[in-house]
Amino acid sequence: MELKISRVTKQFSAKIAVDKVSLQMQPGVYGLLGANGAGKTTLLRMICGVLSPDSGEISLDRFSVKEEEYRNCLGYLPQEFGYYPNFTAWDFMMYMAALKGIPRNKAKVRIEKLLEAVNLKGSEKKKIAVFSGGMKQRLGIAQALLNNPKLLVLDEPTAGLDPKERVKFRNMISRLGQDRIVILSTHIVSDIEYIADEILLMKEGTILQKGSLPDILEPIQGKVWECKVNPAWETQILEQYAVVNMREGAEGAFLRVVGEQRPSADAVSVEAALEDLYLYYFKGEGGE
Ligand SMILES: Nc1ncnc2c1ncn2[C@@H]1O[C@H](COP(=O)(O)OP(=O)(O)OP(=O)(O)O)[C@@H](O)[C@H]1O
Ligand SMILES: [Mg+2]
C-alpha cells in the first residue's frame, strides 16, 4: 500500500498554502509538525479529497483521490469537526456509520468496540452537548475509524486531551499504524516524538525535513548546548544562537541553545531532541 503525493500545490489568493509538496507513504505513523499557518490542514484536506489541489496528484495505490475506492479507504478527523450537540454519542456514531454505508448490525458491533477503545464506554447515551473537549475529540477519532480505514488522517487529534488521555492516544495510534497509513498533524512535539515512524517538518507550505527521529536530528546533533547565562555575552548569544529553552536554577539562569560553536567554556554539549530542532526552525513563531 502506498500513498503518493506528487507536486501538490494550493494557493488562496496571494497565499501559497501548500507549495509543490511530494511525499510517498507506506503503512506507519507519519507526524506532520508545523507552526500555525504552515499549511498542515490544507495539505490534509487535499489528501482527504475535501479540497482540490490547484495542481499535482494524489493517489492511494492505483486509485486517484477523486475515486470512490479511495474514499472507501479513508478515515478523517478534521481540525474543526462539526458535532451534533443534540445527538447522543451512540446515535452520532450510528449516523456516521450510515453515511459511510455500513449496515446497521455490523455498525453496532463496530461502534461498541470503538467506543471502548476510545474510553467512552458508559457515555454512549449522553448527549454530545455535555461532553468535554477531550471526550468530543475521542468521539471524533472513533468515527474516523468506523470503516476500518487503510488511510487514517487526523488533524490535530490531541487538541483538548489531558496528559493521561494523550498517553492512551499515543498507544492507540502506534497500534493502528502497524497495518495502515496514519497521518497526524500537531504542533505539539511530544505527541509525535516517540510514535511517529516518520516526522514531516512543515514550514510555509513546504516540507523542510522528513525522516525518522534520529535522521532528522542528525544535522543538529553535537550543536545543542546548555550553559549558564553570563550577562556579559547575553546579547551576543541571543544573536548567534537559537535559544530553545531558558530555565532558572539555584545558581542562576540556564540556557539551552543550538549553534555551531561551544558558546562558553563551561557549556555542556547535550543530546538533541525534536523540540530543539523544532524551535531552531520555528524561532519566534507560534506553537508550544
Ligand atoms: N480557505 C482559506 N482561504 C484563505 N486562506 C486560507 C484558507 N485556508 C487556509 N488558508 C491560509 O493558508 C495558510 C495555511 O493554513 P492551514 O490552515 O493549512 O495551516 P495549519 O498548518 O493547519 O495551521 P494551524 O496549526 O493553525 O491549524 C494560512 O496562511 C491560512 O491563512
Ligand atoms: Mg491546521
GROMACS .gro file of C-alpha atoms and ligand atoms in nm:
model
  320
    1MET     CA    1   0.000   0.000   0.000
    2GLU     CA    2   0.133   0.340  -0.094
    3LEU     CA    3   0.001   0.694  -0.073
    4LYS     CA    4   0.161   0.904  -0.340
    5ILE     CA    5   0.152   1.282  -0.335
    6SER     CA    6   0.310   1.446  -0.639
    7ARG     CA    7   0.387   1.816  -0.657
    8VAL     CA    8   0.066   1.921  -0.488
    9THR     CA    9   0.003   2.295  -0.472
   10LYS     CA   10  -0.277   2.506  -0.326
   11GLN     CA   11  -0.299   2.881  -0.333
   12PHE     CA   12  -0.553   3.110  -0.162
   13SER     CA   13  -0.542   3.445  -0.345
   14ALA     CA   14  -0.183   3.563  -0.290
   15LYS     CA   15  -0.104   3.299  -0.026
   16ILE     CA   16   0.057   2.974  -0.138
   17ALA     CA   17  -0.060   2.748   0.144
   18VAL     CA   18   0.096   2.428   0.005
   19ASP     CA   19   0.382   2.457  -0.239
   20LYS     CA   20   0.469   2.162  -0.469
   21VAL     CA   21   0.470   1.902  -0.193
   22SER     CA   22   0.570   1.549  -0.291
   23LEU     CA   23   0.555   1.258  -0.046
   24GLN     CA   24   0.534   0.883  -0.053
   25MET     CA   25   0.394   0.695   0.241
   26GLN     CA   26   0.368   0.327   0.330
   27PRO     CA   27   0.195   0.181   0.639
   28GLY     CA   28   0.322   0.354   0.952
   29VAL     CA   29   0.269   0.665   1.158
   30TYR     CA   30   0.355   0.999   1.000
   31GLY     CA   31   0.373   1.307   1.220
   32LEU     CA   32   0.315   1.634   1.040
   33LEU     CA   33   0.469   1.901   1.259
   34GLY     CA   34   0.450   2.272   1.191
   35ALA     CA   35   0.362   2.610   1.336
   36ASN     CA   36   0.025   2.780   1.290
   37GLY     CA   37  -0.035   2.856   0.925
   38ALA     CA   38   0.235   2.617   0.796
   39GLY     CA   39  -0.018   2.452   0.564
   40LYS     CA   40  -0.088   2.130   0.754
   41THR     CA   41  -0.466   2.146   0.736
   42THR     CA   42  -0.462   2.249   0.370
   43LEU     CA   43  -0.240   1.951   0.283
   44LEU     CA   44  -0.454   1.708   0.485
   45ARG     CA   45  -0.776   1.838   0.333
   46MET     CA   46  -0.635   1.770  -0.012
   47ILE     CA   47  -0.529   1.419   0.093
   48CYS     CA   48  -0.887   1.364   0.207
   49GLY     CA   49  -1.037   1.497  -0.113
   50VAL     CA   50  -1.236   1.777   0.051
   51LEU     CA   51  -1.018   2.038  -0.118
   52SER     CA   52  -0.891   2.012  -0.474
   53PRO     CA   53  -0.528   2.097  -0.540
   54ASP     CA   54  -0.453   2.367  -0.799
   55SER     CA   55  -0.202   2.127  -0.945
   56GLY     CA   56  -0.041   1.796  -0.861
   57GLU     CA   57  -0.177   1.449  -0.795
   58ILE     CA   58  -0.271   1.229  -0.502
   59SER     CA   59  -0.330   0.855  -0.521
   60LEU     CA   60  -0.354   0.550  -0.298
   61ASP     CA   61  -0.218   0.254  -0.490
   62ARG     CA   62  -0.395   0.271  -0.823
   63PHE     CA   63  -0.682   0.494  -0.714
   64SER     CA   64  -0.685   0.869  -0.752
   65VAL     CA   65  -0.815   1.082  -0.465
   66LYS     CA   66  -1.124   1.159  -0.675
   67GLU     CA   67  -1.231   0.795  -0.698
   68GLU     CA   68  -1.482   0.624  -0.473
   69GLU     CA   69  -1.240   0.338  -0.398
   70TYR     CA   70  -1.002   0.593  -0.247
   71ARG     CA   71  -1.275   0.744  -0.030
   72ASN     CA   72  -1.372   0.399   0.095
   73CYS     CA   73  -1.020   0.351   0.231
   74LEU     CA   74  -1.019   0.682   0.413
   75GLY     CA   75  -1.087   0.784   0.773
   76TYR     CA   76  -1.069   1.154   0.856
   77LEU     CA   77  -1.088   1.367   1.167
   78PRO     CA   78  -1.098   1.731   1.054
   79GLN     CA   79  -0.947   2.004   1.270
   80GLU     CA   80  -1.284   2.175   1.304
   81PHE     CA   81  -1.520   1.887   1.340
   82GLY     CA   82  -1.893   1.954   1.336
   83TYR     CA   83  -2.060   1.753   1.611
   84TYR     CA   84  -2.433   1.742   1.653
   85PRO     CA   85  -2.485   1.853   2.013
   86ASN     CA   86  -2.831   1.701   2.044
   87PHE     CA   87  -2.720   1.358   1.932
   88THR     CA   88  -2.604   1.105   2.185
   89ALA     CA   89  -2.259   0.959   2.119
   90TRP     CA   90  -2.422   0.634   2.013
   91ASP     CA   91  -2.667   0.797   1.771
   92PHE     CA   92  -2.390   1.009   1.627
   93MET     CA   93  -2.179   0.701   1.557
   94MET     CA   94  -2.479   0.521   1.402
   95TYR     CA   95  -2.542   0.826   1.186
   96MET     CA   96  -2.179   0.844   1.071
   97ALA     CA   97  -2.185   0.470   1.000
   98ALA     CA   98  -2.495   0.517   0.784
   99LEU     CA   99  -2.321   0.794   0.591
  100LYS     CA  100  -2.035   0.556   0.528
  101GLY     CA  101  -2.273   0.289   0.408
  102ILE     CA  102  -2.206   0.043   0.691
  103PRO     CA  103  -2.502  -0.193   0.754
  104ARG     CA  104  -2.674  -0.142   1.093
  105ASN     CA  105  -2.587  -0.475   1.250
  106LYS     CA  106  -2.225  -0.452   1.152
  107ALA     CA  107  -2.216  -0.091   1.271
  108LYS     CA  108  -2.347  -0.180   1.618
  109VAL     CA  109  -2.071  -0.432   1.681
  110ARG     CA  110  -1.807  -0.197   1.548
  111ILE     CA  111  -1.932   0.106   1.746
  112GLU     CA  112  -1.933  -0.098   2.065
  113LYS     CA  113  -1.566  -0.184   2.013
  114LEU     CA  114  -1.462   0.166   1.907
  115LEU     CA  115  -1.628   0.343   2.199
  116GLU     CA  116  -1.449   0.102   2.426
  117ALA     CA  117  -1.117   0.174   2.254
  118VAL     CA  118  -1.150   0.550   2.298
  119ASN     CA  119  -1.268   0.515   2.655
  120LEU     CA  120  -1.623   0.638   2.601
  121LYS     CA  121  -1.794   0.323   2.716
  122GLY     CA  122  -2.061   0.431   2.961
  123SER     CA  123  -2.108   0.770   2.798
  124GLU     CA  124  -2.273   0.648   2.479
  125LYS     CA  125  -2.620   0.753   2.590
  126LYS     CA  126  -2.509   1.104   2.685
  127LYS     CA  127  -2.569   1.396   2.455
  128ILE     CA  128  -2.260   1.535   2.287
  129ALA     CA  129  -2.363   1.877   2.424
  130VAL     CA  130  -2.247   1.770   2.771
  131PHE     CA  131  -1.916   1.620   2.651
  132SER     CA  132  -1.583   1.777   2.747
  133GLY     CA  133  -1.340   1.883   2.473
  134GLY     CA  134  -1.140   1.565   2.522
  135MET     CA  135  -1.450   1.344   2.503
  136LYS     CA  136  -1.557   1.508   2.178
  137GLN     CA  137  -1.209   1.460   2.037
  138ARG     CA  138  -1.214   1.091   2.129
  139LEU     CA  139  -1.554   1.054   1.966
  140GLY     CA  140  -1.407   1.220   1.656
  141ILE     CA  141  -1.127   0.965   1.650
  142ALA     CA  142  -1.378   0.681   1.690
  143GLN     CA  143  -1.589   0.798   1.394
  144ALA     CA  144  -1.277   0.823   1.177
  145LEU     CA  145  -1.215   0.452   1.246
  146LEU     CA  146  -1.568   0.331   1.160
  147ASN     CA  147  -1.480   0.188   0.820
  148ASN     CA  148  -1.150   0.040   0.944
  149PRO     CA  149  -0.964   0.275   0.708
  150LYS     CA  150  -0.635   0.189   0.541
  151LEU     CA  151  -0.557   0.560   0.535
  152LEU     CA  152  -0.629   0.746   0.858
  153VAL     CA  153  -0.589   1.124   0.864
  154LEU     CA  154  -0.613   1.308   1.196
  155ASP     CA  155  -0.582   1.687   1.202
  156GLU     CA  156  -0.466   1.791   1.550
  157PRO     CA  157  -0.627   1.491   1.717
  158THR     CA  158  -0.476   1.559   2.058
  159ALA     CA  159  -0.617   1.911   2.095
  160GLY     CA  160  -0.807   1.916   2.423
  161LEU     CA  161  -0.678   1.584   2.554
  162ASP     CA  162  -0.533   1.580   2.903
  163PRO     CA  163  -0.189   1.421   2.967
  164LYS     CA  164  -0.336   1.084   3.065
  165GLU     CA  165  -0.552   1.074   2.755
  166ARG     CA  166  -0.254   1.174   2.541
  167VAL     CA  167  -0.061   0.869   2.654
  168LYS     CA  168  -0.356   0.640   2.575
  169PHE     CA  169  -0.399   0.809   2.243
  170ARG     CA  170  -0.034   0.759   2.150
  171ASN     CA  171  -0.056   0.388   2.230
  172MET     CA  172  -0.367   0.357   2.019
  173ILE     CA  173  -0.204   0.535   1.724
  174SER     CA  174   0.106   0.315   1.743
  175ARG     CA  175  -0.114   0.008   1.721
  176LEU     CA  176  -0.316   0.148   1.433
  177GLY     CA  177  -0.001   0.237   1.240
  178GLN     CA  178   0.111  -0.123   1.224
  179ASP     CA  179  -0.102  -0.207   0.923
  180ARG     CA  180  -0.223   0.123   0.783
  181ILE     CA  181  -0.105   0.470   0.694
  182VAL     CA  182  -0.174   0.712   0.979
  183ILE     CA  183  -0.103   1.080   0.924
  184LEU     CA  184  -0.149   1.315   1.215
  185SER     CA  185  -0.080   1.684   1.238
  186THR     CA  186   0.019   1.866   1.551
  187HIS     CA  187   0.229   2.149   1.679
  188ILE     CA  188   0.297   1.961   2.000
  189VAL     CA  189   0.633   1.792   1.967
  190SER     CA  190   0.581   1.531   2.239
  191ASP     CA  191   0.271   1.395   2.064
  192ILE     CA  192   0.475   1.251   1.782
  193GLU     CA  193   0.832   1.237   1.911
  194TYR     CA  194   0.805   0.873   2.015
  195ILE     CA  195   0.530   0.730   1.799
  196ALA     CA  196   0.594   0.867   1.450
  197ASP     CA  197   0.791   0.638   1.222
  198GLU     CA  198   0.850   0.942   1.009
  199ILE     CA  199   0.838   1.307   1.106
  200LEU     CA  200   0.748   1.566   0.844
  201LEU     CA  201   0.851   1.916   0.935
  202MET     CA  202   0.634   2.166   0.752
  203LYS     CA  203   0.701   2.537   0.715
  204GLU     CA  204   0.545   2.792   0.481
  205GLY     CA  205   0.381   2.533   0.260
  206THR     CA  206   0.681   2.309   0.210
  207ILE     CA  207   0.824   2.002   0.382
  208LEU     CA  208   1.150   2.129   0.527
  209GLN     CA  209   1.269   1.795   0.651
  210LYS     CA  210   1.144   1.441   0.681
  211GLY     CA  211   1.270   1.119   0.824
  212SER     CA  212   1.290   0.911   1.138
  213LEU     CA  213   1.363   1.095   1.461
  214PRO     CA  214   1.738   1.011   1.461
  215ASP     CA  215   1.764   1.105   1.093
  216ILE     CA  216   1.608   1.447   1.125
  217LEU     CA  217   1.802   1.523   1.444
  218GLU     CA  218   2.133   1.437   1.276
  219PRO     CA  219   2.204   1.791   1.147
  220ILE     CA  220   2.186   1.945   1.495
  221GLN     CA  221   2.347   1.659   1.686
  222GLY     CA  222   2.653   1.797   1.869
  223LYS     CA  223   2.524   2.152   1.831
  224VAL     CA  224   2.290   2.163   2.130
  225TRP     CA  225   2.441   2.321   2.439
  226GLU     CA  226   2.342   2.400   2.790
  227CYS     CA  227   2.520   2.680   2.969
  228LYS     CA  228   2.488   2.925   3.249
  229VAL     CA  229   2.385   3.273   3.148
  230ASN     CA  230   2.660   3.530   3.168
  231PRO     CA  231   2.512   3.881   3.138
  232ALA     CA  232   2.829   3.998   2.958
  233TRP     CA  233   2.759   3.789   2.648
  234GLU     CA  234   2.385   3.750   2.675
  235THR     CA  235   2.306   3.980   2.380
  236GLN     CA  236   2.574   3.816   2.170
  237ILE     CA  237   2.442   3.469   2.241
  238LEU     CA  238   2.088   3.573   2.154
  239GLU     CA  239   2.215   3.695   1.817
  240GLN     CA  240   2.429   3.395   1.731
  241TYR     CA  241   2.233   3.106   1.873
  242ALA     CA  242   1.881   2.975   1.858
  243VAL     CA  243   1.774   2.974   2.220
  244VAL     CA  244   1.545   2.679   2.272
  245ASN     CA  245   1.500   2.700   2.644
  246MET     CA  246   1.577   2.915   2.941
  247ARG     CA  247   1.526   2.798   3.295
  248GLU     CA  248   1.601   2.942   3.631
  249GLY     CA  249   1.810   2.724   3.858
  250ALA     CA  250   1.951   2.770   4.208
  251GLU     CA  251   2.274   2.909   4.065
  252GLY     CA  252   2.112   3.142   3.814
  253ALA     CA  253   1.961   3.107   3.468
  254PHE     CA  254   2.047   2.824   3.231
  255LEU     CA  255   2.016   2.843   2.856
  256ARG     CA  256   1.967   2.564   2.608
  257VAL     CA  257   2.086   2.679   2.267
  258VAL     CA  258   2.156   2.544   1.919
  259GLY     CA  259   2.465   2.665   1.731
  260GLU     CA  260   2.787   2.555   1.568
  261GLN     CA  261   3.035   2.672   1.831
  262ARG     CA  262   3.054   2.598   2.202
  263PRO     CA  263   2.900   2.916   2.342
  264SER     CA  264   3.122   2.932   2.651
  265ALA     CA  265   3.395   2.734   2.824
  266ASP     CA  266   3.155   2.585   3.077
  267ALA     CA  267   2.887   2.496   2.818
  268VAL     CA  268   2.789   2.129   2.813
  269SER     CA  269   2.705   1.950   2.490
  270VAL     CA  270   2.372   1.769   2.527
  271GLU     CA  271   2.176   1.521   2.318
  272ALA     CA  272   1.947   1.686   2.062
  273ALA     CA  273   1.570   1.640   2.095
  274LEU     CA  274   1.291   1.708   1.848
  275GLU     CA  275   1.194   2.018   2.042
  276ASP     CA  276   1.538   2.166   1.977
  277LEU     CA  277   1.503   2.112   1.605
  278TYR     CA  278   1.152   2.247   1.601
  279LEU     CA  279   1.241   2.563   1.788
  280TYR     CA  280   1.552   2.601   1.577
  281TYR     CA  281   1.337   2.609   1.263
  282PHE     CA  282   1.041   2.796   1.406
  283LYS     CA  283   1.219   3.058   1.612
  284GLY     CA  284   0.971   3.321   1.716
  285GLU     CA  285   0.672   3.150   1.553
  286GLY     CA  286   0.360   3.004   1.707
  287GLY     CA  287   0.347   2.661   1.862
  288GLU     CA  288   0.406   2.507   2.200
  289LIG     N1  289  -0.998   2.868   0.293
  289LIG     C1  290  -0.894   2.952   0.302
  289LIG     N2  291  -0.899   3.074   0.246
  289LIG     C2  292  -0.793   3.157   0.251
  289LIG     N3  293  -0.676   3.128   0.311
  289LIG     C3  294  -0.665   3.009   0.370
  289LIG     C4  295  -0.773   2.915   0.368
  289LIG     N4  296  -0.732   2.803   0.433
  289LIG     C5  297  -0.606   2.827   0.474
  289LIG     N5  298  -0.565   2.949   0.436
  289LIG     C6  299  -0.432   3.007   0.460
  289LIG     O1  300  -0.335   2.912   0.421
  289LIG     C7  301  -0.228   2.905   0.514
  289LIG     C8  302  -0.214   2.766   0.571
  289LIG     O2  303  -0.326   2.739   0.653
  289LIG     P1  304  -0.351   2.598   0.722
  289LIG     O3  305  -0.482   2.604   0.790
  289LIG     O4  306  -0.332   2.492   0.621
  289LIG     O5  307  -0.233   2.594   0.829
  289LIG     P2  308  -0.209   2.494   0.952
  289LIG     O6  309  -0.068   2.450   0.943
  289LIG     O7  310  -0.314   2.391   0.954
  289LIG     O8  311  -0.224   2.591   1.077
  289LIG     P3  312  -0.283   2.558   1.226
  289LIG     O9  313  -0.170   2.496   1.303
  289LIG    O10  314  -0.316   2.693   1.280
  289LIG    O11  315  -0.401   2.471   1.212
  289LIG     C9  316  -0.258   3.012   0.619
  289LIG    O12  317  -0.189   3.130   0.584
  289LIG    C10  318  -0.407   3.032   0.607
  289LIG    O13  319  -0.443   3.163   0.645
  290MG      MG  320  -0.449   2.331   1.089
   0.00000   0.00000   0.00000
